[in-house]
PDB file of C-alpha atoms in Angstrom:
ATOM      1  CA  MET A  26     158.614  -4.095 -40.357  1.00 54.00           C
ATOM      2  CA  GLN A  27     162.014  -5.729 -40.044  1.00 60.00           C
ATOM      3  CA  ARG A  28     164.608  -4.118 -37.824  1.00 63.00           C
ATOM      4  CA  LEU A  29     168.219  -3.609 -39.032  1.00 55.00           C
ATOM      5  CA  ASN A  30     170.934  -5.182 -36.971  1.00 62.00           C
ATOM      6  CA  PRO A  31     173.247  -2.588 -35.296  1.00 58.00           C
ATOM      7  CA  HIS A  32     176.183  -3.329 -37.621  1.00 58.00           C
ATOM      8  CA  THR A  33     174.076  -2.801 -40.750  1.00 58.00           C
ATOM      9  CA  ALA A  34     172.566   0.397 -39.302  1.00 52.00           C
ATOM     10  CA  GLN A  35     176.061   1.782 -38.651  1.00 59.00           C
ATOM     11  CA  LEU A  36     177.117   1.006 -42.222  1.00 51.00           C
ATOM     12  CA  VAL A  37     174.019   2.750 -43.612  1.00 54.00           C
ATOM     13  CA  ILE A  38     174.651   5.851 -41.513  1.00 57.00           C
ATOM     14  CA  LEU A  39     178.371   5.940 -42.402  1.00 52.00           C
ATOM     15  CA  SER A  40     177.624   5.483 -46.110  1.00 55.00           C
ATOM     16  CA  SER A  41     175.067   8.304 -45.988  1.00 52.00           C
ATOM     17  CA  LEU A  42     177.543  10.646 -44.325  1.00 48.00           C
ATOM     18  CA  ILE A  43     180.211   9.863 -46.912  1.00 50.00           C
ATOM     19  CA  LEU A  44     177.773  10.507 -49.765  1.00 48.00           C
ATOM     20  CA  LEU A  45     176.587  13.789 -48.220  1.00 47.00           C
ATOM     21  CA  SER A  46     180.116  15.026 -47.587  1.00 47.00           C
ATOM     22  CA  GLY A  47     180.923  14.425 -51.258  1.00 51.00           C
ATOM     23  CA  CYS A  48     178.069  16.739 -52.224  1.00 51.00           C
ATOM     24  CA  THR A  49     179.325  19.774 -50.289  1.00 52.00           C
ATOM     25  CA  ALA A  50     180.945  22.497 -52.319  1.00 63.00           C
ATOM     26  CA  GLN A  51     184.709  22.514 -52.080  1.00 87.00           C
ATOM     27  CA  VAL A  52     186.523  25.859 -51.886  1.00 89.00           C
ATOM     28  CA  PRO A  53     189.159  26.039 -54.630  1.00 94.00           C
ATOM     29  CA  THR A  54     192.703  25.913 -53.286  1.00 95.00           C
ATOM     30  CA  GLY A  55     195.836  27.528 -54.581  1.00 96.00           C
ATOM     31  CA  ARG A  56     199.463  26.789 -53.777  1.00 97.00           C
ATOM     32  CA  TRP A  57     202.316  28.197 -51.653  1.00 97.00           C
ATOM     33  CA  GLU A  58     205.507  27.145 -53.459  1.00 97.00           C
ATOM     34  CA  THR A  59     209.175  27.846 -52.841  1.00 97.00           C
ATOM     35  CA  ASP A  60     211.007  29.797 -55.534  1.00 98.00           C
ATOM     36  CA  THR A  61     214.679  30.758 -55.160  1.00 97.00           C
ATOM     37  CA  ARG A  62     214.270  33.731 -57.527  1.00 98.00           C
ATOM     38  CA  VAL A  63     211.624  35.222 -55.224  1.00 97.00           C
ATOM     39  CA  GLN A  64     213.863  34.609 -52.206  1.00 96.00           C
ATOM     40  CA  GLU A  65     216.822  36.313 -53.926  1.00 96.00           C
ATOM     41  CA  SER A  66     214.657  39.235 -55.043  1.00 96.00           C
ATOM     42  CA  PHE A  67     213.213  39.740 -51.554  1.00 96.00           C
ATOM     43  CA  GLU A  68     216.670  39.510 -49.961  1.00 94.00           C
ATOM     44  CA  ALA A  69     217.928  42.102 -52.451  1.00 95.00           C
ATOM     45  CA  GLY A  70     215.318  44.498 -51.070  1.00 95.00           C
ATOM     46  CA  THR A  71     213.112  44.583 -54.162  1.00 96.00           C
ATOM     47  CA  LEU A  72     209.663  46.059 -53.498  1.00 97.00           C
ATOM     48  CA  LEU A  73     206.957  44.906 -55.874  1.00 97.00           C
ATOM     49  CA  PRO A  74     204.794  47.621 -57.424  1.00 96.00           C
ATOM     50  CA  ALA A  75     201.005  47.170 -57.295  1.00 97.00           C
ATOM     51  CA  HIS A  76     201.273  44.785 -54.323  1.00 98.00           C
ATOM     52  CA  THR A  77     200.077  45.158 -50.739  1.00 98.00           C
ATOM     53  CA  TYR A  78     202.382  43.844 -48.021  1.00 98.00           C
ATOM     54  CA  TYR A  79     201.316  41.934 -44.909  1.00 98.00           C
ATOM     55  CA  TYR A  80     203.262  40.448 -42.014  1.00 97.00           C
ATOM     56  CA  LEU A  81     202.927  38.052 -39.090  1.00 95.00           C
ATOM     57  CA  GLY A  82     204.525  38.646 -35.712  1.00 92.00           C
ATOM     58  CA  SER A  83     206.443  41.729 -34.673  1.00 91.00           C
ATOM     59  CA  PHE A  84     206.181  44.863 -36.807  1.00 92.00           C
ATOM     60  CA  THR A  85     209.939  45.485 -36.428  1.00 89.00           C
ATOM     61  CA  ALA A  86     210.983  41.878 -37.101  1.00 87.00           C
ATOM     62  CA  PRO A  87     208.126  39.911 -38.681  1.00 92.00           C
ATOM     63  CA  ASP A  88     208.055  36.127 -38.640  1.00 90.00           C
ATOM     64  CA  SER A  89     206.672  36.002 -42.193  1.00 94.00           C
ATOM     65  CA  VAL A  90     205.912  38.506 -44.966  1.00 97.00           C
ATOM     66  CA  ILE A  91     203.612  38.256 -47.978  1.00 98.00           C
ATOM     67  CA  ALA A  92     202.970  40.667 -50.839  1.00 98.00           C
ATOM     68  CA  ILE A  93     199.601  40.247 -52.560  1.00 98.00           C
ATOM     69  CA  ASP A  94     198.983  41.553 -56.068  1.00 98.00           C
ATOM     70  CA  ASN A  95     196.415  44.362 -55.894  1.00 98.00           C
ATOM     71  CA  ARG A  96     194.216  42.463 -58.380  1.00 98.00           C
ATOM     72  CA  PHE A  97     193.304  40.291 -55.376  1.00 98.00           C
ATOM     73  CA  THR A  98     191.767  40.997 -51.977  1.00 98.00           C
ATOM     74  CA  LEU A  99     193.209  39.246 -48.946  1.00 98.00           C
ATOM     75  CA  ARG A 100     190.635  38.008 -46.449  1.00 97.00           C
ATOM     76  CA  THR A 101     192.531  37.423 -43.219  1.00 95.00           C
ATOM     77  CA  ARG A 102     192.396  37.195 -39.452  1.00 92.00           C
ATOM     78  CA  VAL A 103     196.126  36.657 -38.959  1.00 95.00           C
ATOM     79  CA  TRP A 104     198.042  38.913 -41.360  1.00 98.00           C
ATOM     80  CA  ALA A 105     198.564  42.601 -40.563  1.00 98.00           C
ATOM     81  CA  GLN A 106     198.819  45.060 -43.440  1.00 98.00           C
ATOM     82  CA  ALA A 107     201.944  47.243 -43.609  1.00 97.00           C
ATOM     83  CA  ASP A 108     202.735  50.222 -45.815  1.00 96.00           C
ATOM     84  CA  VAL A 109     206.203  48.912 -46.663  1.00 95.00           C
ATOM     85  CA  SER A 110     208.890  51.318 -47.829  1.00 95.00           C
ATOM     86  CA  ALA A 111     212.410  50.468 -49.000  1.00 93.00           C
ATOM     87  CA  GLU A 112     213.691  51.672 -45.608  1.00 94.00           C
ATOM     88  CA  MET A 113     211.289  49.401 -43.708  1.00 94.00           C
ATOM     89  CA  LEU A 114     212.116  46.410 -45.883  1.00 94.00           C
ATOM     90  CA  ASN A 115     215.842  47.040 -45.290  1.00 92.00           C
ATOM     91  CA  GLY A 116     215.205  47.096 -41.539  1.00 92.00           C
ATOM     92  CA  TRP A 117     213.455  43.743 -41.760  1.00 91.00           C
ATOM     93  CA  LEU A 118     216.256  42.347 -43.914  1.00 90.00           C
ATOM     94  CA  ASN A 119     218.902  43.501 -41.415  1.00 88.00           C
ATOM     95  CA  TRP A 120     217.076  41.509 -38.755  1.00 83.00           C
ATOM     96  CA  TYR A 121     216.902  38.433 -40.987  1.00 83.00           C
ATOM     97  CA  ARG A 122     220.593  38.721 -41.897  1.00 81.00           C
ATOM     98  CA  THR A 123     221.901  38.553 -38.342  1.00 77.00           C
ATOM     99  CA  ASP A 124     224.069  35.466 -38.051  1.00 51.00           C
ATOM    100  CA  ASN A 125     222.532  34.213 -34.826  1.00 48.00           C
ATOM    101  CA  PHE A 126     218.975  34.420 -36.124  1.00 57.00           C
ATOM    102  CA  ARG A 127     219.678  33.012 -39.616  1.00 56.00           C
ATOM    103  CA  ARG A 128     221.673  30.078 -38.253  1.00 60.00           C
ATOM    104  CA  HIS A 129     218.645  28.835 -36.330  1.00 71.00           C
ATOM    105  CA  CYS A 130     215.895  30.067 -38.627  1.00 77.00           C
ATOM    106  CA  PRO A 131     216.706  30.014 -42.348  1.00 85.00           C
ATOM    107  CA  TYR A 132     214.200  31.948 -44.441  1.00 89.00           C
ATOM    108  CA  TYR A 133     212.807  30.924 -47.816  1.00 93.00           C
ATOM    109  CA  GLY A 134     210.846  32.719 -50.474  1.00 96.00           C
ATOM    110  CA  GLY A 135     208.241  31.692 -52.953  1.00 98.00           C
ATOM    111  CA  VAL A 136     205.080  32.362 -54.876  1.00 98.00           C
ATOM    112  CA  ILE A 137     201.422  32.329 -53.935  1.00 98.00           C
ATOM    113  CA  LEU A 138     199.376  30.800 -56.749  1.00 98.00           C
ATOM    114  CA  THR A 139     195.636  30.879 -57.366  1.00 97.00           C
ATOM    115  CA  PRO A 140     193.716  27.642 -58.066  1.00 97.00           C
ATOM    116  CA  ASP A 141     194.160  28.248 -61.819  1.00 96.00           C
ATOM    117  CA  GLY A 142     197.930  28.842 -61.469  1.00 96.00           C
ATOM    118  CA  GLN A 143     198.062  32.655 -61.625  1.00 97.00           C
ATOM    119  CA  GLN A 144     200.685  34.291 -59.435  1.00 98.00           C
ATOM    120  CA  ALA A 145     198.753  36.222 -56.780  1.00 98.00           C
ATOM    121  CA  GLY A 146     201.727  37.222 -54.679  1.00 98.00           C
ATOM    122  CA  ILE A 147     204.979  36.243 -53.024  1.00 98.00           C
ATOM    123  CA  TRP A 148     206.056  35.121 -49.543  1.00 98.00           C
ATOM    124  CA  TYR A 149     209.162  35.147 -47.334  1.00 96.00           C
ATOM    125  CA  SER A 150     209.182  32.938 -44.243  1.00 94.00           C
ATOM    126  CA  PRO A 151     211.024  30.198 -42.350  1.00 91.00           C
ATOM    127  CA  ASP A 152     207.855  28.120 -42.716  1.00 92.00           C
ATOM    128  CA  ILE A 153     207.313  26.505 -46.095  1.00 93.00           C
ATOM    129  CA  ARG A 154     203.855  24.889 -45.787  1.00 94.00           C
ATOM    130  CA  ASN A 155     200.613  26.782 -46.129  1.00 96.00           C
ATOM    131  CA  ILE A 156     196.992  26.663 -47.234  1.00 96.00           C
ATOM    132  CA  ILE A 157     195.794  29.056 -49.929  1.00 98.00           C
ATOM    133  CA  ARG A 158     192.056  29.246 -50.631  1.00 97.00           C
ATOM    134  CA  MET A 159     189.947  31.272 -53.032  1.00 97.00           C
ATOM    135  CA  PRO A 160     186.404  31.293 -51.606  1.00 97.00           C
ATOM    136  CA  GLU A 161     185.213  33.612 -54.367  1.00 96.00           C
ATOM    137  CA  PRO A 162     186.793  35.084 -57.502  1.00 96.00           C
ATOM    138  CA  GLY A 163     189.473  37.662 -56.657  1.00 97.00           C
ATOM    139  CA  VAL A 164     189.449  36.895 -52.906  1.00 98.00           C
ATOM    140  CA  LEU A 165     192.313  35.002 -51.273  1.00 97.00           C
ATOM    141  CA  GLU A 166     192.663  33.437 -47.865  1.00 98.00           C
ATOM    142  CA  VAL A 167     196.294  32.857 -46.890  1.00 97.00           C
ATOM    143  CA  TYR A 168     196.650  30.934 -43.668  1.00 97.00           C
ATOM    144  CA  GLN A 169     199.526  31.177 -41.194  1.00 95.00           C
ATOM    145  CA  PRO A 170     202.432  29.164 -42.619  1.00 95.00           C
ATOM    146  CA  THR A 171     203.768  26.155 -40.733  1.00 91.00           C
ATOM    147  CA  SER A 172     207.054  24.295 -40.687  1.00 84.00           C
ATOM    148  CA  LEU A 173     207.490  20.752 -41.903  1.00 75.00           C
ATOM    149  CA  THR A 174     208.071  19.668 -38.288  1.00 69.00           C
ATOM    150  CA  GLY A 175     205.082  21.552 -36.885  1.00 65.00           C
ATOM    151  CA  ARG A 176     207.323  23.560 -34.504  1.00 62.00           C
ATOM    152  CA  ARG A 177     207.773  27.326 -34.730  1.00 65.00           C
ATOM    153  CA  CYS A 178     211.233  28.545 -35.684  1.00 64.00           C
ATOM    154  CA  GLY A 179     213.419  28.926 -32.589  1.00 57.00           C
ATOM    155  CA  GLU A 180     211.011  26.901 -30.446  1.00 57.00           C
ATOM    156  CA  PRO A 181     212.962  24.430 -28.275  1.00 53.00           C
ATOM    157  CA  ARG A 182     212.593  20.713 -28.836  1.00 52.00           C
ATOM    158  CA  GLU A 183     211.129  18.586 -26.074  1.00 56.00           C
ATOM    159  CA  ASN A 184     214.575  17.215 -25.172  1.00 53.00           C
ATOM    160  CA  ASP A 185     216.320  20.623 -25.124  1.00 47.00           C
TER     161      ASP A 185
END
């Protein structure tokens, strides 16, 4: 029996791993897109009917807010559910509107889309990148949003 040289053996192993990884089932992904109409609607204090609200960060001044259509179930380890009233939403908006906070941390709004393009909810956050997954029909996973720079809003730069 002939022995493979080490370089050839490495290529065989690498090729096998690539082929096997291509055979694993991929979880369908949706999209987290900016939408100025959603931002304007959220900033006007519009509560969406038949949606469940979730937040990240402080209950009194959340870092990010999402509203998921009740046709979908959110599977999460990071988002906290909140029974949002118009009064609560106004309190959050007053925090966001403060000049000092807004100057350093502009907020954006947008839509959460399923893999097939259905609108599953909305978002409001200073962070505009996110991963949306649908591991099974009707179940969403919405990860913690991130900024384009990778830094959290208000976090000092290395040279500051």
